[in-house]
C-alpha positions in Angstrom: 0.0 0.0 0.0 1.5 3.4 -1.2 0.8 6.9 0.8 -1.7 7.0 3.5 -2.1 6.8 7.2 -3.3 3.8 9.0 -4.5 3.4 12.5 -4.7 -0.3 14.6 -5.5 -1.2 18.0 -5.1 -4.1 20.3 -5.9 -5.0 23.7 -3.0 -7.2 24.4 -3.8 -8.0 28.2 -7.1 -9.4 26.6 -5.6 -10.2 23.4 -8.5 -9.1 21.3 -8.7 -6.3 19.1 -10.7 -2.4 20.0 -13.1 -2.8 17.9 -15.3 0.3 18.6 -12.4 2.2 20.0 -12.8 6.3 19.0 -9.8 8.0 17.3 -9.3 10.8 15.8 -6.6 12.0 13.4 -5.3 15.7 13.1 -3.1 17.9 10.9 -1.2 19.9 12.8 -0.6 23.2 10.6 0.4 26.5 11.3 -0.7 26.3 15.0 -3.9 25.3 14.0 -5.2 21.1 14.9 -7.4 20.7 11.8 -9.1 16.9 12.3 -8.8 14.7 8.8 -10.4 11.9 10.4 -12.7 10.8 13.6 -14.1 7.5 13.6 -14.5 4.1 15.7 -12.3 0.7 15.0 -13.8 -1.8 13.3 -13.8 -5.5 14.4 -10.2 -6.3 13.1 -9.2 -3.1 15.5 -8.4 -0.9 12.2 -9.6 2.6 11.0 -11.7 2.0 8.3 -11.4 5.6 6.6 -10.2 7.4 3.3 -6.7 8.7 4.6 -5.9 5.5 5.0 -5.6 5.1 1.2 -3.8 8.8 1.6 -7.1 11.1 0.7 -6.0 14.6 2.5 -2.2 13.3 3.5 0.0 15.6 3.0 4.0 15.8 4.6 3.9 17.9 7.6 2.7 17.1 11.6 0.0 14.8 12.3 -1.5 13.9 16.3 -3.5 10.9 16.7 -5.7 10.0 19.1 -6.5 7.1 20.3 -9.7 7.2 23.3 -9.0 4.0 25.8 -11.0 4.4 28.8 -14.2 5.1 27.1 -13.3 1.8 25.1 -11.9 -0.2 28.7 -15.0 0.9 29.9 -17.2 0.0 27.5 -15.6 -3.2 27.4 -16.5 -4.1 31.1 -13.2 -4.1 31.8 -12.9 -2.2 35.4 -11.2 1.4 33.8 -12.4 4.3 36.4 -13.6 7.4 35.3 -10.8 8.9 34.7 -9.2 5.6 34.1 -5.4 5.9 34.3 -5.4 6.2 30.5 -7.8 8.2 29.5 -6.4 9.0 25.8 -3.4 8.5 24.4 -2.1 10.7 21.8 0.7 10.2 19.3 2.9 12.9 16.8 4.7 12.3 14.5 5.8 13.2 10.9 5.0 12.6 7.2 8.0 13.4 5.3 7.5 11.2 2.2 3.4 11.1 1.2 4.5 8.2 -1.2 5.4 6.1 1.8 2.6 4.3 4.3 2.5 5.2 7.6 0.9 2.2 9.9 0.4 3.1 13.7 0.2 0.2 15.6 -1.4 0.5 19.3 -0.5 -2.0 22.0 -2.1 -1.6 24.9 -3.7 -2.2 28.3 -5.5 -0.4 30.8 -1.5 0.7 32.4 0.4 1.4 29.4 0.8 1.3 25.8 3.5 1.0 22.7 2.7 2.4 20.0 5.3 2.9 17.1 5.9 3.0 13.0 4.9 -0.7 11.3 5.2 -1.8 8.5 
């Protein structure tokens, strides 16, 4: 897959994937935080949306956001509210739009990875 920005999620004290998990994806431009994408997982833990395929990518600053306690929560999964993590956002950089950019999330209700994949 050429260009683009892809989002995943997994749950790996649960081993499943956050289906239903809320993220959002901003350009970060000229001190302004314009959002190119807001959406929920779907069942493979993925964002199922256009930038994915690169629609609106363009090289500069990007934050994603990924919402975790809503999702532990709604999960059943004890998170208070606040749970510890709450959201966790991500920037990072798009220097070549011809390139992919996967986001992998790793996480559980204490902590998270999350890094470039391939």
């Amino acid at each position: 897959m050429a260009g683009g920005i892809s989002l995943h999620a997994v749950d790996v004290a649960r081993g499943v994937p956050a289906e239903g998990m809320r993220v959002e994806l901003y350009a970060l431009r000229d001190g302004q935080r314009n959002r190119l994408a807001e959406s929920r997982l779907c069942a493979n833990g993925a964002l199922d949306h256009p930038v994915v395929g690169g629609d609106g990518v363009t090289a500069g600053v990007y934050e994603a956001v990924f919402h975790i306690g809503p999702w532990l929560r709604a999960q059943g999964a004890g998170a208070a509210e606040p749970a510890f993590l709450e959201e966790a956002p991500f920037r990072f950089t798009v220097t070549d739009v011809e390139q992919h950019y996967h986001l992998p999330l790793k996480f559980t209700p204490w902590g998270y990875s999350l890094f470039r994949g391939a």
